[in-house]
Amino acid sequence: MADRDTDDDLIDKMLDEHFGMEHSREAPISAGLMTRLIDDAAQASVRSAHTAHTARAPGLLDRLRSVFDGVGAWQGASVLTASALFGVMMGYASADGIAELPGFSLLNETLALDIEAEIGTFDSVGFDFDLPEG
Amino acid sequence: MLPVKFDARANKTNSGGVFQPRMSEFEDAKSDVDDDTLIAEYAAGSQAAAREIIRRLAPSVLALARRMLGDEAEAEDVVQEAMMKLWKIAPDWQAGRAKPSTWLYRVTSNLCTDRLRKRKFASSEEAPEVEDDTPGVVETLELRDRANAVNTALSGLPERQRLALHLRYYQHLANKEIATVLETSVEAVESLLGRGKRDLAKQLIKERDKLGLG
């Protein structure tokens, strides 16, 4: 020892001897501990792989965005979707109700024609409007 | 990377339940790989790499934990905790930043310090005597007694002094590495070692007669 630790030469010598000895820097690992360590390593590896997979998996929004990003139409599509939804909402809110909605107007037209056709046949039926004399 | 399925049972022996590594061809190949590469291989899914890391690093981590805690079961728990931290950090491990062994010593010493603090808080009992069971080192009963006296005196030192002495004289770390483990400067480590040895000697003077030095 370069510097003296105490005034006691024997103690200093004893410490020098003790620390100067080749102490084992390793302790034997028991089979039980080894199994625990290996199990932990395997489980941590599986968890890590699962986490990485989850982090990589794209969501629906991500997939849609990637599609629109490709053609630079993401914002345009959003505007179109919003406009369509607005139109439908306005159709429902109309005073004429469901008849104002696209598609339903055609149905209504068809029904109206049928009614007119029915009315047109009234003349040929030959109703007798005269009241029977009592 | 070769897919290697490891069966822990294949490596067990009945010789006192101590793990005896079975050196397969694959393990021989792994023994040349540095620790950083092994961690990267483990992060990529290699369990053979994990086994090699354990074989290389766990025994010295256990030795440190045993010396600090003086309790085999607790020391094993600390090793398990420390290694688990290594498995978790493996995907983000940056090669060359710190030696894995040094990193593990730091984690282990922190875990041991936490346990020692809890122990002190729970009980005012003295730290347990740490037996020096290094085979083939202590040849006579007198030397064994002296070694045990030193270890007992060590267990009474302040934590950082004790840890510095453990790392220097039992784990054979250089002062620079000890500084990394203790997250301090090399000068501070030198000071800790000096003070530690002086305090140790003061403790041992009280035992002079018992040690056959009277």
Short mmCIF file of C-alpha atoms in Angstrom, two decimals:
data_model
loop_
_atom_site.label_atom_id
_atom_site.label_comp_id
_atom_site.label_asym_id
_atom_site.label_seq_id
_atom_site.Cartn_x
_atom_site.Cartn_y
_atom_site.Cartn_z
CA MET A 1 0.00 0.00 0.00
CA ALA A 2 1.57 3.28 -0.96
CA ASP A 3 0.17 5.31 1.93
CA ARG A 4 -0.27 4.03 5.42
CA ASP A 5 -3.90 3.47 6.49
CA THR A 6 -3.19 3.43 10.22
CA ASP A 7 -0.33 3.65 12.66
CA ASP A 8 -0.68 -0.06 13.16
CA ASP A 9 1.77 -1.86 10.90
CA LEU A 10 0.28 -5.28 11.53
CA ILE A 11 -3.23 -4.18 10.61
CA ASP A 12 -1.91 -2.45 7.51
CA LYS A 13 -0.04 -5.60 6.55
CA MET A 14 -3.11 -7.72 7.15
CA LEU A 15 -5.26 -5.49 4.96
CA ASP A 16 -2.60 -5.48 2.26
CA GLU A 17 -2.50 -9.25 2.35
CA HIS A 18 -6.26 -9.57 2.31
CA PHE A 19 -6.84 -7.21 -0.56
CA GLY A 20 -3.75 -8.47 -2.36
CA MET A 21 -5.14 -11.99 -2.50
CA GLU A 22 -6.80 -13.19 -5.65
CA HIS A 23 -10.45 -13.00 -4.70
CA SER A 24 -12.91 -14.63 -6.97
CA ARG A 25 -14.84 -11.96 -8.82
CA GLU A 26 -17.54 -14.43 -9.67
CA ALA A 27 -20.04 -16.44 -7.68
CA PRO A 28 -21.39 -19.73 -9.04
CA ILE A 29 -24.91 -19.41 -10.40
CA SER A 30 -27.33 -22.01 -9.10
CA ALA A 31 -29.34 -24.04 -11.58
CA GLY A 32 -32.51 -22.50 -10.17
CA LEU A 33 -31.30 -18.94 -10.75
CA MET A 34 -30.05 -19.86 -14.22
CA THR A 35 -33.49 -21.16 -15.16
CA ARG A 36 -35.15 -18.01 -13.80
CA LEU A 37 -32.78 -15.78 -15.77
CA ILE A 38 -33.30 -17.70 -19.00
CA ASP A 39 -37.08 -17.69 -18.57
CA ASP A 40 -37.03 -13.93 -17.95
CA ALA A 41 -34.91 -13.35 -21.06
CA ALA A 42 -37.33 -15.39 -23.18
CA GLN A 43 -40.42 -13.65 -21.81
CA ALA A 44 -38.92 -10.17 -22.13
CA SER A 45 -37.99 -10.99 -25.72
CA VAL A 46 -41.55 -12.06 -26.54
CA ARG A 47 -43.00 -8.95 -24.90
CA SER A 48 -40.55 -6.73 -26.72
CA ALA A 49 -41.42 -8.33 -30.06
CA HIS A 50 -45.14 -7.90 -29.35
CA THR A 51 -44.67 -4.25 -28.44
CA ALA A 52 -42.66 -3.62 -31.59
CA HIS A 53 -45.33 -5.32 -33.72
CA THR A 54 -48.13 -3.29 -32.13
CA ALA A 55 -46.19 -0.09 -32.63
CA ARG A 56 -45.64 -0.91 -36.30
CA ALA A 57 -49.24 -1.96 -37.12
CA PRO A 58 -50.98 0.97 -38.89
CA GLY A 59 -54.46 1.97 -37.86
CA LEU A 60 -57.36 2.57 -40.28
CA LEU A 61 -56.74 6.30 -40.18
CA ASP A 62 -53.06 5.78 -41.00
CA ARG A 63 -53.95 3.58 -43.96
CA LEU A 64 -56.49 6.09 -45.31
CA ARG A 65 -54.05 8.92 -44.85
CA SER A 66 -51.35 7.05 -46.72
CA VAL A 67 -53.75 6.47 -49.63
CA PHE A 68 -54.73 10.11 -49.86
CA ASP A 69 -51.22 11.37 -49.20
CA GLY A 70 -50.11 9.59 -52.34
CA VAL A 71 -52.30 11.71 -54.62
CA GLY A 72 -52.34 14.80 -52.47
CA ALA A 73 -56.13 14.59 -52.25
CA TRP A 74 -56.57 14.11 -48.54
CA GLN A 75 -57.86 17.61 -47.92
CA GLY A 76 -60.05 17.59 -51.06
CA ALA A 77 -61.63 14.30 -50.06
CA SER A 78 -62.36 15.65 -46.62
CA VAL A 79 -64.14 18.68 -48.11
CA LEU A 80 -66.16 16.50 -50.49
CA THR A 81 -67.21 14.13 -47.71
CA ALA A 82 -68.21 17.02 -45.50
CA SER A 83 -70.24 18.60 -48.37
CA ALA A 84 -72.07 15.35 -49.10
CA LEU A 85 -72.97 14.91 -45.47
CA PHE A 86 -74.15 18.51 -45.32
CA GLY A 87 -76.38 17.95 -48.38
CA VAL A 88 -78.02 14.91 -46.85
CA MET A 89 -78.61 16.76 -43.61
CA MET A 90 -80.20 19.68 -45.50
CA GLY A 91 -82.42 17.24 -47.38
CA TYR A 92 -83.78 15.82 -44.15
CA ALA A 93 -84.27 19.30 -42.80
CA SER A 94 -86.28 20.44 -45.84
CA ALA A 95 -89.95 21.41 -45.40
CA ASP A 96 -90.90 18.83 -48.02
CA GLY A 97 -89.27 16.11 -46.02
CA ILE A 98 -87.94 12.95 -47.51
CA ALA A 99 -89.23 13.76 -51.03
CA GLU A 100 -86.45 16.32 -51.39
CA LEU A 101 -83.73 13.74 -51.03
CA PRO A 102 -82.03 12.59 -54.22
CA GLY A 103 -83.45 9.21 -55.32
CA PHE A 104 -86.63 9.66 -53.41
CA SER A 105 -87.75 12.38 -55.84
CA LEU A 106 -87.67 9.81 -58.67
CA LEU A 107 -89.76 7.43 -56.57
CA ASN A 108 -92.22 10.19 -55.85
CA GLU A 109 -92.44 11.03 -59.54
CA THR A 110 -93.24 7.44 -60.38
CA LEU A 111 -95.94 7.27 -57.74
CA ALA A 112 -97.53 10.54 -58.99
CA LEU A 113 -97.76 9.21 -62.50
CA ASP A 114 -99.54 6.13 -61.28
CA ILE A 115 -102.08 8.18 -59.40
CA GLU A 116 -102.78 10.34 -62.44
CA ALA A 117 -103.23 7.20 -64.52
CA GLU A 118 -105.75 5.90 -62.01
CA ILE A 119 -107.66 9.21 -62.08
CA GLY A 120 -107.68 9.10 -65.90
CA THR A 121 -109.62 5.87 -65.85
CA PHE A 122 -112.54 7.39 -63.87
CA ASP A 123 -114.36 8.59 -66.99
CA SER A 124 -114.58 5.16 -68.49
CA VAL A 125 -116.13 3.59 -65.41
CA GLY A 126 -119.51 5.22 -66.05
CA PHE A 127 -120.61 6.20 -62.64
CA ASP A 128 -124.33 7.06 -62.22
CA PHE A 129 -124.45 10.12 -60.10
CA ASP A 130 -128.26 10.41 -60.23
CA LEU A 131 -129.97 9.73 -57.00
CA PRO A 132 -132.66 7.07 -57.11
CA GLU A 133 -136.09 8.48 -56.78
CA GLY A 134 -137.82 7.51 -53.70
CA MET B 1 -28.73 -16.07 -37.10
CA LEU B 2 -29.08 -19.72 -36.28
CA PRO B 3 -32.31 -20.68 -34.60
CA VAL B 4 -31.26 -22.40 -31.41
CA LYS B 5 -33.78 -23.73 -28.98
CA PHE B 6 -32.44 -23.72 -25.46
CA ASP B 7 -33.48 -26.22 -22.86
CA ALA B 8 -32.38 -25.00 -19.42
CA ARG B 9 -32.80 -28.50 -18.01
CA ALA B 10 -30.10 -29.80 -20.33
CA ASN B 11 -27.59 -27.60 -18.55
CA LYS B 12 -28.40 -28.60 -15.03
CA THR B 13 -26.28 -30.98 -13.07
CA ASN B 14 -26.77 -32.64 -9.75
CA SER B 15 -23.52 -31.29 -8.37
CA GLY B 16 -25.03 -29.16 -5.63
CA GLY B 17 -27.52 -27.57 -8.00
CA VAL B 18 -24.83 -25.32 -9.44
CA PHE B 19 -25.18 -24.39 -13.06
CA GLN B 20 -22.58 -26.06 -15.22
CA PRO B 21 -22.54 -24.51 -18.66
CA ARG B 22 -22.70 -27.00 -21.49
CA MET B 23 -20.42 -25.67 -24.19
CA SER B 24 -22.03 -26.56 -27.44
CA GLU B 25 -20.55 -25.70 -30.81
CA PHE B 26 -22.83 -22.70 -31.00
CA GLU B 27 -21.77 -21.44 -27.57
CA ASP B 28 -18.13 -21.79 -28.56
CA ALA B 29 -18.86 -19.54 -31.50
CA LYS B 30 -20.57 -17.03 -29.22
CA SER B 31 -17.65 -16.82 -26.81
CA ASP B 32 -15.74 -14.65 -29.30
CA VAL B 33 -18.57 -12.15 -29.70
CA ASP B 34 -18.34 -8.95 -27.65
CA ASP B 35 -21.00 -8.03 -25.09
CA ASP B 36 -22.50 -5.19 -27.15
CA THR B 37 -23.04 -7.49 -30.13
CA LEU B 38 -24.61 -10.11 -27.90
CA ILE B 39 -27.09 -7.57 -26.59
CA ALA B 40 -27.96 -6.57 -30.16
CA GLU B 41 -28.43 -10.24 -31.07
CA TYR B 42 -30.64 -10.77 -28.05
CA ALA B 43 -32.71 -7.72 -29.04
CA ALA B 44 -33.13 -9.34 -32.46
CA GLY B 45 -34.54 -12.45 -30.80
CA SER B 46 -31.56 -14.71 -30.13
CA GLN B 47 -32.00 -16.68 -26.93
CA ALA B 48 -28.53 -18.18 -27.40
CA ALA B 49 -27.15 -14.66 -27.07
CA ALA B 50 -29.14 -14.21 -23.86
CA ARG B 51 -27.68 -17.41 -22.48
CA GLU B 52 -24.15 -16.26 -23.30
CA ILE B 53 -24.78 -12.86 -21.65
CA ILE B 54 -25.98 -14.63 -18.52
CA ARG B 55 -22.99 -16.97 -18.54
CA ARG B 56 -20.58 -14.05 -18.82
CA LEU B 57 -22.10 -11.39 -16.62
CA ALA B 58 -24.41 -12.94 -14.04
CA PRO B 59 -21.69 -14.61 -11.89
CA SER B 60 -19.86 -11.34 -11.20
CA VAL B 61 -23.14 -9.51 -10.63
CA LEU B 62 -24.12 -12.20 -8.14
CA ALA B 63 -20.74 -11.92 -6.41
CA LEU B 64 -21.22 -8.17 -5.98
CA ALA B 65 -24.80 -8.57 -4.71
CA ARG B 66 -23.73 -11.29 -2.27
CA ARG B 67 -20.96 -9.17 -0.85
CA MET B 68 -23.21 -6.16 -0.50
CA LEU B 69 -26.23 -7.94 0.94
CA GLY B 70 -24.75 -10.98 2.65
CA ASP B 71 -27.86 -12.94 1.81
CA GLU B 72 -27.86 -15.49 -0.97
CA ALA B 73 -31.60 -15.48 -1.71
CA GLU B 74 -31.77 -11.69 -1.74
CA ALA B 75 -28.65 -11.50 -3.90
CA GLU B 76 -30.23 -13.87 -6.43
CA ASP B 77 -33.37 -11.72 -6.54
CA VAL B 78 -31.23 -8.65 -7.21
CA VAL B 79 -29.40 -10.44 -10.04
CA GLN B 80 -32.75 -11.39 -11.56
CA GLU B 81 -33.97 -7.79 -11.29
CA ALA B 82 -30.76 -6.38 -12.75
CA MET B 83 -30.75 -8.80 -15.66
CA MET B 84 -34.42 -8.06 -16.33
CA LYS B 85 -33.53 -4.40 -16.66
CA LEU B 86 -30.87 -5.37 -19.19
CA TRP B 87 -33.37 -7.43 -21.23
CA LYS B 88 -35.78 -4.51 -21.27
CA ILE B 89 -33.21 -1.96 -22.35
CA ALA B 90 -31.62 -4.29 -24.93
CA PRO B 91 -33.59 -2.95 -27.97
CA ASP B 92 -32.41 0.59 -27.13
CA TRP B 93 -28.88 -0.37 -26.08
CA GLN B 94 -26.26 1.95 -27.56
CA ALA B 95 -23.06 0.06 -28.24
CA GLY B 96 -19.89 1.70 -26.99
CA ARG B 97 -21.61 4.06 -24.60
CA ALA B 98 -21.02 1.99 -21.47
CA LYS B 99 -19.66 -1.46 -20.89
CA PRO B 100 -22.57 -3.82 -20.17
CA SER B 101 -20.73 -5.16 -17.11
CA THR B 102 -20.23 -1.65 -15.73
CA TRP B 103 -23.87 -0.80 -16.43
CA LEU B 104 -24.94 -3.95 -14.62
CA TYR B 105 -22.70 -3.17 -11.63
CA ARG B 106 -24.33 0.24 -11.37
CA VAL B 107 -27.85 -1.19 -11.56
CA THR B 108 -26.93 -3.91 -9.07
CA SER B 109 -25.33 -1.54 -6.61
CA ASN B 110 -28.38 0.73 -6.77
CA LEU B 111 -30.73 -2.20 -6.20
CA CYS B 112 -28.60 -3.41 -3.28
CA THR B 113 -28.47 0.07 -1.79
CA ASP B 114 -32.27 0.28 -1.97
CA ARG B 115 -32.60 -3.04 -0.19
CA LEU B 116 -30.05 -2.09 2.46
CA ARG B 117 -31.92 1.13 3.15
CA LYS B 118 -35.20 -0.72 3.48
CA ARG B 119 -33.48 -3.21 5.75
CA LYS B 120 -32.13 -0.42 7.95
CA PHE B 121 -35.55 1.17 8.03
CA ALA B 122 -37.23 -2.11 8.97
CA SER B 123 -34.71 -3.21 11.56
CA SER B 124 -31.81 -1.78 13.50
CA GLU B 125 -29.93 -5.08 13.27
CA GLU B 126 -26.35 -4.97 12.15
CA ALA B 127 -25.48 -6.01 8.62
CA PRO B 128 -24.97 -9.76 8.36
CA GLU B 129 -21.49 -11.16 8.34
CA VAL B 130 -20.30 -11.95 4.87
CA GLU B 131 -18.36 -15.20 4.72
CA ASP B 132 -15.36 -15.27 2.46
CA ASP B 133 -15.93 -18.60 0.76
CA THR B 134 -13.49 -18.13 -2.06
CA PRO B 135 -12.26 -21.67 -2.65
CA GLY B 136 -8.55 -22.26 -2.47
CA VAL B 137 -7.75 -18.75 -1.31
CA VAL B 138 -7.89 -18.94 2.43
CA GLU B 139 -5.58 -21.75 3.35
CA THR B 140 -5.45 -21.67 7.10
CA LEU B 141 -8.01 -21.16 9.79
CA GLU B 142 -6.23 -18.01 10.92
CA LEU B 143 -6.35 -16.50 7.47
CA ARG B 144 -10.01 -17.44 7.16
CA ASP B 145 -10.75 -15.74 10.46
CA ARG B 146 -8.92 -12.63 9.31
CA ALA B 147 -10.74 -12.61 5.99
CA ASN B 148 -14.07 -12.92 7.77
CA ALA B 149 -13.08 -10.13 10.15
CA VAL B 150 -12.26 -7.86 7.21
CA ASN B 151 -15.55 -8.68 5.54
CA THR B 152 -17.48 -8.05 8.74
CA ALA B 153 -15.70 -4.72 9.18
CA LEU B 154 -16.47 -3.92 5.53
CA SER B 155 -20.16 -4.45 6.12
CA GLY B 156 -20.04 -1.72 8.78
CA LEU B 157 -18.65 0.94 6.44
CA PRO B 158 -20.76 3.63 4.76
CA GLU B 159 -22.39 2.29 1.59
CA ARG B 160 -20.31 4.14 -0.98
CA GLN B 161 -17.02 3.37 0.72
CA ARG B 162 -17.97 -0.28 0.95
CA LEU B 163 -19.08 -0.41 -2.66
CA ALA B 164 -15.89 1.28 -3.85
CA LEU B 165 -13.77 -1.23 -1.93
CA HIS B 166 -15.84 -4.16 -3.23
CA LEU B 167 -15.51 -3.03 -6.80
CA ARG B 168 -11.79 -2.31 -6.47
CA TYR B 169 -10.56 -5.31 -4.55
CA TYR B 170 -13.11 -8.03 -5.23
CA GLN B 171 -14.37 -7.20 -8.71
CA HIS B 172 -10.97 -5.82 -9.81
CA LEU B 173 -12.44 -2.78 -11.52
CA ALA B 174 -10.22 0.15 -12.44
CA ASN B 175 -10.90 3.44 -10.66
CA LYS B 176 -12.34 4.88 -13.87
CA GLU B 177 -14.89 2.06 -14.07
CA ILE B 178 -15.73 2.44 -10.40
CA ALA B 179 -16.32 6.13 -11.06
CA THR B 180 -18.79 5.20 -13.79
CA VAL B 181 -20.60 2.75 -11.53
CA LEU B 182 -20.82 5.26 -8.68
CA GLU B 183 -21.56 8.12 -11.08
CA THR B 184 -18.75 10.22 -9.66
CA SER B 185 -15.22 11.37 -10.51
CA VAL B 186 -12.04 9.30 -10.39
CA GLU B 187 -10.72 11.65 -7.67
CA ALA B 188 -13.80 10.99 -5.57
CA VAL B 189 -13.27 7.25 -6.00
CA GLU B 190 -9.66 7.56 -4.84
CA SER B 191 -10.88 9.48 -1.82
CA LEU B 192 -13.57 6.86 -1.08
CA LEU B 193 -11.03 4.05 -1.30
CA GLY B 194 -8.55 5.85 0.95
CA ARG B 195 -11.13 6.71 3.59
CA GLY B 196 -12.65 3.25 3.31
CA LYS B 197 -9.36 1.54 4.03
CA ARG B 198 -8.58 3.85 6.94
CA ASP B 199 -12.02 3.25 8.49
CA LEU B 200 -11.62 -0.46 7.91
CA ALA B 201 -8.28 -0.48 9.68
CA LYS B 202 -9.77 1.44 12.62
CA GLN B 203 -12.45 -1.23 12.95
CA LEU B 204 -9.88 -4.01 12.81
CA ILE B 205 -7.61 -2.50 15.46
CA LYS B 206 -10.40 -3.25 17.93
CA GLU B 207 -10.16 -6.91 16.94
CA ARG B 208 -6.36 -7.02 17.14
CA ASP B 209 -6.17 -9.64 19.88
CA LYS B 210 -8.83 -11.84 18.36
CA LEU B 211 -6.98 -11.81 15.07
CA GLY B 212 -3.80 -13.08 16.67
CA LEU B 213 -2.02 -9.78 16.16
CA GLY B 214 -1.81 -8.86 19.83
#
